[in-house]
PDB file of C-alpha atoms in Angstrom:
ATOM      1  CA  MET U  27      26.107-133.331 -39.481  1.00 77.00           C
ATOM      2  CA  VAL U  28      23.217-135.698 -39.090  1.00 77.00           C
ATOM      3  CA  PRO U  29      23.380-137.694 -42.250  1.00 77.00           C
ATOM      4  CA  LEU U  30      21.007-136.534 -45.119  1.00 77.00           C
ATOM      5  CA  ARG U  31      18.931-139.285 -46.997  1.00 67.00           C
ATOM      6  CA  ASN U  32      21.651-139.282 -49.685  1.00 69.00           C
ATOM      7  CA  GLY U  33      24.269-140.391 -47.184  1.00 76.00           C
ATOM      8  CA  ILE U  34      25.971-137.004 -46.973  1.00 83.00           C
ATOM      9  CA  ALA U  35      27.326-136.629 -43.417  1.00 85.00           C
ATOM     10  CA  ASN U  36      29.854-133.646 -43.507  1.00 88.00           C
ATOM     11  CA  VAL U  37      31.804-132.581 -40.475  1.00 90.00           C
ATOM     12  CA  VAL U  38      32.680-129.171 -40.173  1.00 92.00           C
ATOM     13  CA  GLU U  39      35.511-128.110 -37.788  1.00 92.00           C
ATOM     14  CA  TYR U  40      35.223-124.390 -36.707  1.00 93.00           C
ATOM     15  CA  ARG U  41      38.623-123.233 -35.498  1.00 92.00           C
ATOM     16  CA  ALA U  42      39.410-120.297 -33.192  1.00 93.00           C
ATOM     17  CA  ASP U  43      41.619-118.837 -35.867  1.00 94.00           C
ATOM     18  CA  GLY U  44      38.648-118.105 -38.146  1.00 94.00           C
ATOM     19  CA  LYS U  45      39.261-121.291 -40.411  1.00 94.00           C
ATOM     20  CA  ALA U  46      36.496-123.736 -41.099  1.00 93.00           C
ATOM     21  CA  LEU U  47      37.470-127.180 -42.212  1.00 93.00           C
ATOM     22  CA  LEU U  48      34.946-129.356 -44.030  1.00 91.00           C
ATOM     23  CA  HIS U  49      35.409-133.091 -43.948  1.00 90.00           C
ATOM     24  CA  PRO U  50      33.117-134.456 -46.764  1.00 88.00           C
ATOM     25  CA  PHE U  51      31.867-137.593 -45.595  1.00 87.00           C
ATOM     26  CA  ASN U  52      29.151-139.942 -47.184  1.00 82.00           C
ATOM     27  CA  CYS U  53      27.895-142.840 -45.499  1.00 80.00           C
ATOM     28  CA  ALA U  54      26.600-144.287 -48.620  1.00 74.00           C
ATOM     29  CA  GLU U  55      29.806-144.150 -50.354  1.00 74.00           C
ATOM     30  CA  PRO U  56      32.669-144.365 -48.099  1.00 70.00           C
ATOM     31  CA  GLY U  57      35.989-142.850 -48.973  1.00 72.00           C
ATOM     32  CA  GLN U  58      38.775-140.288 -48.037  1.00 71.00           C
ATOM     33  CA  PRO U  59      37.939-137.123 -49.785  1.00 73.00           C
ATOM     34  CA  GLU U  60      40.126-134.278 -49.279  1.00 85.00           C
ATOM     35  CA  VAL U  61      39.397-131.609 -46.440  1.00 90.00           C
ATOM     36  CA  GLU U  62      38.135-128.369 -47.825  1.00 91.00           C
ATOM     37  CA  GLN U  63      39.178-125.113 -45.930  1.00 92.00           C
ATOM     38  CA  SER U  64      37.409-121.915 -45.870  1.00 94.00           C
ATOM     39  CA  ASP U  65      37.218-118.733 -43.875  1.00 95.00           C
ATOM     40  CA  TYR U  66      34.165-117.940 -41.482  1.00 95.00           C
ATOM     41  CA  HIS U  67      32.920-115.145 -39.295  1.00 94.00           C
ATOM     42  CA  VAL U  68      30.054-115.132 -36.989  1.00 95.00           C
ATOM     43  CA  ALA U  69      27.832-111.966 -37.011  1.00 94.00           C
ATOM     44  CA  ASP U  70      27.862-109.853 -33.877  1.00 93.00           C
ATOM     45  CA  ASP U  71      24.266-110.995 -33.067  1.00 92.00           C
ATOM     46  CA  GLY U  72      25.155-114.591 -33.725  1.00 91.00           C
ATOM     47  CA  GLN U  73      22.407-115.075 -36.189  1.00 93.00           C
ATOM     48  CA  THR U  74      24.503-115.977 -39.197  1.00 94.00           C
ATOM     49  CA  ILE U  75      27.886-117.509 -40.119  1.00 95.00           C
ATOM     50  CA  HIS U  76      29.630-116.015 -43.283  1.00 95.00           C
ATOM     51  CA  VAL U  77      31.721-118.582 -45.037  1.00 94.00           C
ATOM     52  CA  SER U  78      34.136-117.744 -47.879  1.00 92.00           C
ATOM     53  CA  SER U  79      36.722-119.362 -49.977  1.00 90.00           C
ATOM     54  CA  ALA U  80      38.371-118.966 -53.283  1.00 84.00           C
ATOM     55  CA  LEU U  81      35.643-121.028 -54.786  1.00 81.00           C
ATOM     56  CA  ASP U  82      32.351-119.882 -53.038  1.00 84.00           C
ATOM     57  CA  GLU U  83      30.877-117.388 -50.507  1.00 89.00           C
ATOM     58  CA  PHE U  84      27.564-117.728 -48.635  1.00 91.00           C
ATOM     59  CA  ASP U  85      25.815-117.158 -45.391  1.00 92.00           C
ATOM     60  CA  LEU U  86      24.629-119.758 -42.962  1.00 94.00           C
ATOM     61  CA  LYS U  87      21.593-118.732 -40.697  1.00 93.00           C
ATOM     62  CA  VAL U  88      21.850-119.983 -37.251  1.00 93.00           C
ATOM     63  CA  LEU U  89      18.283-121.668 -36.505  1.00 91.00           C
ATOM     64  CA  GLU U  90      19.429-123.332 -33.343  1.00 87.00           C
ATOM     65  CA  PHE U  91      22.417-123.471 -31.097  1.00 86.00           C
ATOM     66  CA  ASN U  92      23.281-124.962 -27.714  1.00 80.00           C
ATOM     67  CA  ARG U  93      26.074-127.065 -26.216  1.00 74.00           C
ATOM     68  CA  ARG U  94      25.363-130.254 -28.052  1.00 79.00           C
ATOM     69  CA  THR U  95      23.480-129.469 -31.279  1.00 85.00           C
ATOM     70  CA  MET U  96      23.278-126.708 -33.892  1.00 87.00           C
ATOM     71  CA  ARG U  97      20.891-126.245 -36.774  1.00 87.00           C
ATOM     72  CA  LEU U  98      21.830-124.148 -39.779  1.00 92.00           C
ATOM     73  CA  GLY U  99      19.787-122.939 -42.827  1.00 91.00           C
ATOM     74  CA  LEU U 100      20.948-121.991 -46.305  1.00 89.00           C
ATOM     75  CA  HIS U 101      18.988-120.694 -49.068  1.00 83.00           C
ATOM     76  CA  VAL U 102      19.930-121.834 -52.484  1.00 75.00           C
ATOM     77  CA  ALA U 103      18.413-121.425 -55.780  1.00 69.00           C
ATOM     78  CA  GLY U 104      14.941-120.549 -54.331  1.00 71.00           C
ATOM     79  CA  SER U 105      15.083-123.401 -51.662  1.00 76.00           C
ATOM     80  CA  ASP U 106      15.645-123.256 -48.042  1.00 82.00           C
ATOM     81  CA  LEU U 107      17.830-126.125 -46.810  1.00 84.00           C
ATOM     82  CA  THR U 108      18.260-127.299 -43.080  1.00 85.00           C
ATOM     83  CA  PHE U 109      21.366-129.091 -41.691  1.00 86.00           C
ATOM     84  CA  ALA U 110      21.355-130.540 -38.233  1.00 86.00           C
ATOM     85  CA  TYR U 111      24.816-131.004 -36.340  1.00 87.00           C
ATOM     86  CA  LEU U 112      25.888-132.675 -33.163  1.00 83.00           C
ATOM     87  CA  LYS U 113      28.968-131.644 -31.416  1.00 82.00           C
ATOM     88  CA  VAL U 114      31.632-134.407 -31.588  1.00 80.00           C
ATOM     89  CA  GLU U 115      35.227-134.889 -30.209  1.00 77.00           C
ATOM     90  CA  LYS U 116      36.671-135.792 -33.595  1.00 80.00           C
ATOM     91  CA  ALA U 117      35.966-135.484 -37.320  1.00 84.00           C
ATOM     92  CA  ALA U 118      33.990-138.710 -37.839  1.00 82.00           C
ATOM     93  CA  PRO U 119      30.721-139.195 -39.809  1.00 80.00           C
ATOM     94  CA  LEU U 120      27.725-140.055 -37.835  1.00 78.00           C
ATOM     95  CA  CYS U 121      26.921-143.120 -39.885  1.00 77.00           C
ATOM     96  CA  ALA U 122      25.202-144.997 -37.209  1.00 68.00           C
ATOM     97  CA  LEU U 123      22.245-142.635 -37.444  1.00 64.00           C
ATOM     98  CA  TYR U 124      22.163-143.127 -41.313  1.00 64.00           C
ATOM     99  CA  GLN U 125      22.287-147.068 -40.935  1.00 62.00           C
ATOM    100  CA  MET U 126      19.481-146.721 -38.567  1.00 57.00           C
ATOM    101  CA  GLU U 127      17.200-144.731 -40.653  1.00 61.00           C
ATOM    102  CA  ASN U 128      18.221-147.136 -43.592  1.00 64.00           C
ATOM    103  CA  LEU U 129      17.178-150.240 -41.547  1.00 60.00           C
ATOM    104  CA  GLN U 130      13.779-148.516 -40.911  1.00 68.00           C
ATOM    105  CA  ALA U 131      13.227-147.690 -44.541  1.00 71.00           C
ATOM    106  CA  LYS U 132      14.242-151.272 -45.593  1.00 76.00           C
ATOM    107  CA  ALA U 133      11.857-152.912 -43.340  1.00 81.00           C
ATOM    108  CA  THR U 134       9.052-152.399 -45.789  1.00 88.00           C
ATOM    109  CA  PRO U 135       7.546-154.103 -48.719  1.00 93.00           C
ATOM    110  CA  TYR U 136       9.205-153.924 -52.184  1.00 93.00           C
ATOM    111  CA  GLN U 137       8.112-151.323 -54.520  1.00 89.00           C
ATOM    112  CA  GLN U 138       9.199-150.826 -58.186  1.00 85.00           C
ATOM    113  CA  SER U 139      10.631-147.311 -57.284  1.00 85.00           C
ATOM    114  CA  ASP U 140      13.116-149.099 -54.887  1.00 84.00           C
ATOM    115  CA  PHE U 141      14.744-151.046 -57.704  1.00 90.00           C
ATOM    116  CA  VAL U 142      13.569-150.832 -61.345  1.00 92.00           C
ATOM    117  CA  PRO U 143      14.162-154.238 -63.212  1.00 92.00           C
ATOM    118  CA  ALA U 144      16.016-154.233 -66.541  1.00 94.00           C
ATOM    119  CA  PRO U 145      17.711-157.635 -66.959  1.00 95.00           C
ATOM    120  CA  ARG U 146      18.301-157.707 -70.710  1.00 96.00           C
ATOM    121  CA  VAL U 147      21.913-158.602 -71.664  1.00 96.00           C
ATOM    122  CA  PRO U 148      23.283-156.707 -74.558  1.00 95.00           C
ATOM    123  CA  ALA U 149      24.189-158.742 -77.573  1.00 94.00           C
ATOM    124  CA  ARG U 150      27.856-159.616 -78.416  1.00 93.00           C
ATOM    125  CA  PRO U 151      29.411-162.585 -80.617  1.00 92.00           C
ATOM    126  CA  ASP U 152      30.590-164.807 -77.765  1.00 92.00           C
ATOM    127  CA  LEU U 153      27.382-164.564 -75.620  1.00 95.00           C
ATOM    128  CA  ASP U 154      26.863-168.316 -75.866  1.00 94.00           C
ATOM    129  CA  ARG U 155      29.708-168.736 -73.372  1.00 94.00           C
ATOM    130  CA  PHE U 156      27.431-166.953 -70.705  1.00 97.00           C
ATOM    131  CA  LEU U 157      23.994-168.667 -71.445  1.00 97.00           C
ATOM    132  CA  GLY U 158      22.918-171.162 -69.033  1.00 96.00           C
ATOM    133  CA  LYS U 159      22.599-171.999 -65.450  1.00 96.00           C
ATOM    134  CA  TRP U 160      25.572-171.298 -63.316  1.00 96.00           C
ATOM    135  CA  ALA U 161      26.045-172.945 -59.735  1.00 94.00           C
ATOM    136  CA  ILE U 162      28.415-173.420 -56.991  1.00 91.00           C
ATOM    137  CA  ASP U 163      29.802-176.877 -56.068  1.00 89.00           C
ATOM    138  CA  THR U 164      26.783-177.930 -54.085  1.00 86.00           C
ATOM    139  CA  GLY U 165      24.663-177.307 -57.086  1.00 89.00           C
ATOM    140  CA  GLN U 166      22.924-174.199 -55.975  1.00 90.00           C
ATOM    141  CA  VAL U 167      22.236-172.037 -58.834  1.00 93.00           C
ATOM    142  CA  GLN U 168      23.567-168.422 -58.502  1.00 94.00           C
ATOM    143  CA  ILE U 169      22.477-166.858 -61.585  1.00 96.00           C
ATOM    144  CA  GLU U 170      21.088-167.813 -65.013  1.00 97.00           C
ATOM    145  CA  ILE U 171      21.172-166.206 -68.521  1.00 97.00           C
ATOM    146  CA  ARG U 172      18.248-167.192 -70.641  1.00 96.00           C
ATOM    147  CA  ARG U 173      16.832-166.122 -74.180  1.00 96.00           C
ATOM    148  CA  ASP U 174      13.329-164.942 -74.510  1.00 95.00           C
ATOM    149  CA  ASP U 175      11.072-165.769 -77.434  1.00 94.00           C
ATOM    150  CA  ASP U 176      12.737-163.093 -79.531  1.00 94.00           C
ATOM    151  CA  GLY U 177      16.060-164.303 -78.931  1.00 94.00           C
ATOM    152  CA  GLU U 178      17.114-161.550 -76.628  1.00 95.00           C
ATOM    153  CA  ALA U 179      19.295-162.693 -73.665  1.00 97.00           C
ATOM    154  CA  PHE U 180      18.346-161.696 -69.875  1.00 98.00           C
ATOM    155  CA  LEU U 181      19.466-162.431 -66.454  1.00 98.00           C
ATOM    156  CA  TYR U 182      17.232-164.637 -64.371  1.00 97.00           C
ATOM    157  CA  GLN U 183      17.156-166.512 -60.898  1.00 95.00           C
ATOM    158  CA  ALA U 184      14.059-168.550 -60.201  1.00 94.00           C
ATOM    159  CA  ASN U 185      12.102-167.487 -56.890  1.00 93.00           C
ATOM    160  CA  SER U 186      12.748-169.355 -53.838  1.00 91.00           C
ATOM    161  CA  GLU U 187      10.368-169.837 -50.875  1.00 91.00           C
ATOM    162  CA  ASN U 188      11.857-166.625 -49.166  1.00 92.00           C
ATOM    163  CA  TRP U 189      13.626-164.518 -51.951  1.00 93.00           C
ATOM    164  CA  ARG U 190      13.015-162.592 -55.200  1.00 95.00           C
ATOM    165  CA  HIS U 191      15.810-161.437 -57.414  1.00 96.00           C
ATOM    166  CA  LEU U 192      15.969-158.417 -59.842  1.00 96.00           C
ATOM    167  CA  TYR U 193      18.817-157.041 -62.188  1.00 96.00           C
ATOM    168  CA  ASN U 194      19.459-153.904 -63.921  1.00 94.00           C
ATOM    169  CA  ALA U 195      22.369-151.711 -65.254  1.00 93.00           C
ATOM    170  CA  VAL U 196      23.474-154.733 -67.403  1.00 94.00           C
ATOM    171  CA  HIS U 197      26.546-153.820 -69.515  1.00 95.00           C
ATOM    172  CA  TRP U 198      29.778-155.178 -70.886  1.00 95.00           C
ATOM    173  CA  VAL U 199      33.179-153.808 -69.709  1.00 93.00           C
ATOM    174  CA  GLY U 200      35.624-155.525 -71.981  1.00 92.00           C
ATOM    175  CA  ASP U 201      35.074-159.264 -71.557  1.00 93.00           C
ATOM    176  CA  GLU U 202      33.058-158.861 -68.260  1.00 95.00           C
ATOM    177  CA  LEU U 203      29.452-158.757 -67.859  1.00 96.00           C
ATOM    178  CA  HIS U 204      28.551-156.011 -65.214  1.00 96.00           C
ATOM    179  CA  TYR U 205      25.362-155.531 -63.466  1.00 95.00           C
ATOM    180  CA  GLN U 206      23.284-154.657 -60.162  1.00 93.00           C
ATOM    181  CA  SER U 207      21.694-157.397 -58.472  1.00 94.00           C
ATOM    182  CA  TYR U 208      18.850-156.957 -55.797  1.00 93.00           C
ATOM    183  CA  ALA U 209      17.162-159.224 -53.574  1.00 92.00           C
ATOM    184  CA  TYR U 210      13.901-158.982 -51.449  1.00 94.00           C
ATOM    185  CA  SER U 211      11.424-160.958 -49.681  1.00 94.00           C
ATOM    186  CA  GLU U 212       7.589-161.051 -49.856  1.00 95.00           C
ATOM    187  CA  LYS U 213       7.347-162.177 -46.402  1.00 92.00           C
ATOM    188  CA  GLU U 214       6.992-159.510 -43.655  1.00 90.00           C
ATOM    189  CA  SER U 215       8.829-161.684 -41.139  1.00 89.00           C
ATOM    190  CA  LEU U 216      12.002-161.275 -43.325  1.00 89.00           C
ATOM    191  CA  TYR U 217      11.603-157.590 -43.769  1.00 87.00           C
ATOM    192  CA  ARG U 218      14.339-156.834 -41.229  1.00 78.00           C
ATOM    193  CA  HIS U 219      16.622-159.622 -42.696  1.00 80.00           C
ATOM    194  CA  PRO U 220      19.927-158.029 -44.046  1.00 73.00           C
ATOM    195  CA  TYR U 221      19.212-159.739 -47.439  1.00 82.00           C
ATOM    196  CA  HIS U 222      15.924-157.897 -47.865  1.00 88.00           C
ATOM    197  CA  LYS U 223      16.316-155.010 -50.208  1.00 87.00           C
ATOM    198  CA  SER U 224      19.884-155.810 -50.551  1.00 85.00           C
ATOM    199  CA  GLN U 225      21.717-154.485 -53.790  1.00 86.00           C
ATOM    200  CA  HIS U 226      25.205-155.518 -55.104  1.00 86.00           C
ATOM    201  CA  ALA U 227      27.414-154.758 -57.911  1.00 90.00           C
ATOM    202  CA  THR U 228      28.162-158.039 -59.770  1.00 94.00           C
ATOM    203  CA  ILE U 229      30.521-159.249 -62.384  1.00 96.00           C
ATOM    204  CA  MET U 230      30.569-162.367 -64.463  1.00 97.00           C
ATOM    205  CA  GLN U 231      33.816-163.322 -66.433  1.00 96.00           C
ATOM    206  CA  ALA U 232      33.931-166.510 -68.541  1.00 95.00           C
ATOM    207  CA  GLN U 233      37.107-168.716 -67.847  1.00 93.00           C
ATOM    208  CA  PRO U 234      39.096-170.692 -70.354  1.00 88.00           C
ATOM    209  CA  ASP U 235      38.184-173.954 -68.772  1.00 89.00           C
ATOM    210  CA  GLY U 236      34.518-173.420 -69.194  1.00 91.00           C
ATOM    211  CA  LEU U 237      33.813-172.209 -65.663  1.00 95.00           C
ATOM    212  CA  MET U 238      32.505-168.804 -64.758  1.00 96.00           C
ATOM    213  CA  LYS U 239      33.991-166.248 -62.342  1.00 96.00           C
ATOM    214  CA  HIS U 240      31.042-164.708 -60.415  1.00 95.00           C
ATOM    215  CA  SER U 241      32.091-161.521 -58.268  1.00 93.00           C
ATOM    216  CA  PHE U 242      30.001-159.326 -56.043  1.00 88.00           C
ATOM    217  CA  PHE U 243      30.757-156.418 -53.753  1.00 84.00           C
ATOM    218  CA  ILE U 244      29.513-155.975 -50.206  1.00 74.00           C
ATOM    219  CA  GLY U 245      30.613-152.364 -49.350  1.00 66.00           C
ATOM    220  CA  GLU U 246      34.087-152.096 -50.872  1.00 67.00           C
ATOM    221  CA  THR U 247      34.811-155.838 -50.306  1.00 73.00           C
ATOM    222  CA  ARG U 248      34.845-158.126 -53.293  1.00 84.00           C
ATOM    223  CA  HIS U 249      33.909-161.568 -53.123  1.00 87.00           C
ATOM    224  CA  ASP U 250      34.764-164.161 -55.834  1.00 90.00           C
ATOM    225  CA  LEU U 251      33.048-167.468 -56.674  1.00 91.00           C
ATOM    226  CA  VAL U 252      33.834-170.047 -59.429  1.00 93.00           C
ATOM    227  CA  LEU U 253      30.750-171.403 -60.874  1.00 95.00           C
ATOM    228  CA  LYS U 254      30.082-174.233 -63.255  1.00 95.00           C
ATOM    229  CA  ARG U 255      27.444-174.531 -65.891  1.00 95.00           C
ATOM    230  CA  VAL U 256      24.611-177.114 -64.922  1.00 93.00           C
ATOM    231  CA  SER U 257      21.804-178.626 -66.817  1.00 87.00           C
ATOM    232  CA  ASP U 258      18.093-178.605 -65.828  1.00 71.00           C
TER     233      ASP U 258
END
C-alpha cells in the first residue's frame, strides 16, 4: 500500500487459496507486528472484494485495477476511504515513498502546529541536581534547565546562528527526566537539512559523580553522551 500520512503502509497478500495475509507495516513506527489472516472472495463482476475473519467482515470496492496498481475503497462510519496499492514481489513496506513525502513536508517554515512547545519541568525534591548548563567535553552546551521568575524550572537551549530548539512532553520516569526535543531553522537555505524539523525522544539521568547522562534516540538507535555542568 502507498503509505498514508500517518505512516501506515500495510501490504496485503492475496493468495490463490482464498486467504488474505495482512502485513501491518508502519513507516513512522517501524516494528515487526504479527501477520493477520482473513478469508477473501472477489465478486463475479470484479467490483468488490469481500473480506472476513473471526474479528471483522467488510467489503472493499475496486476503484481501479491493472497489472501494477490497484485502488480500493472502503466506507467506514460515514466516510469513504481510498487506499492505493502497488504490486510488489515480496511483503515489504513502500517506505521510500513515505520518506520522500516527509522530506517535502519538512522543507517548509516552522509553524506551531508542527511542534507545540511545553518546556516546564515538573517539580521534585532533587531537581537542583538537574539545574544548570550541561555541555560536552569541548564546552558546547547541549541542554540547560533554568528557573523562571516564579521559580518554575524549564528546559532551554540558546538560539544559534542556524538553529532553534523546542521541548515538550517533559516528565519523570523514576530518576530520569524524559522529554521530546525539536530543532528547526529560520533560514530557508536549511529547510532541506536533516536537522530542520527533527524530533527526538531524550532522557537526562543525573550521575553520582555530578555528571549527567544525556541520551537521545534516532529511529530505534540510542545515543548516549556524558555531560558536565558548566558556568556562564
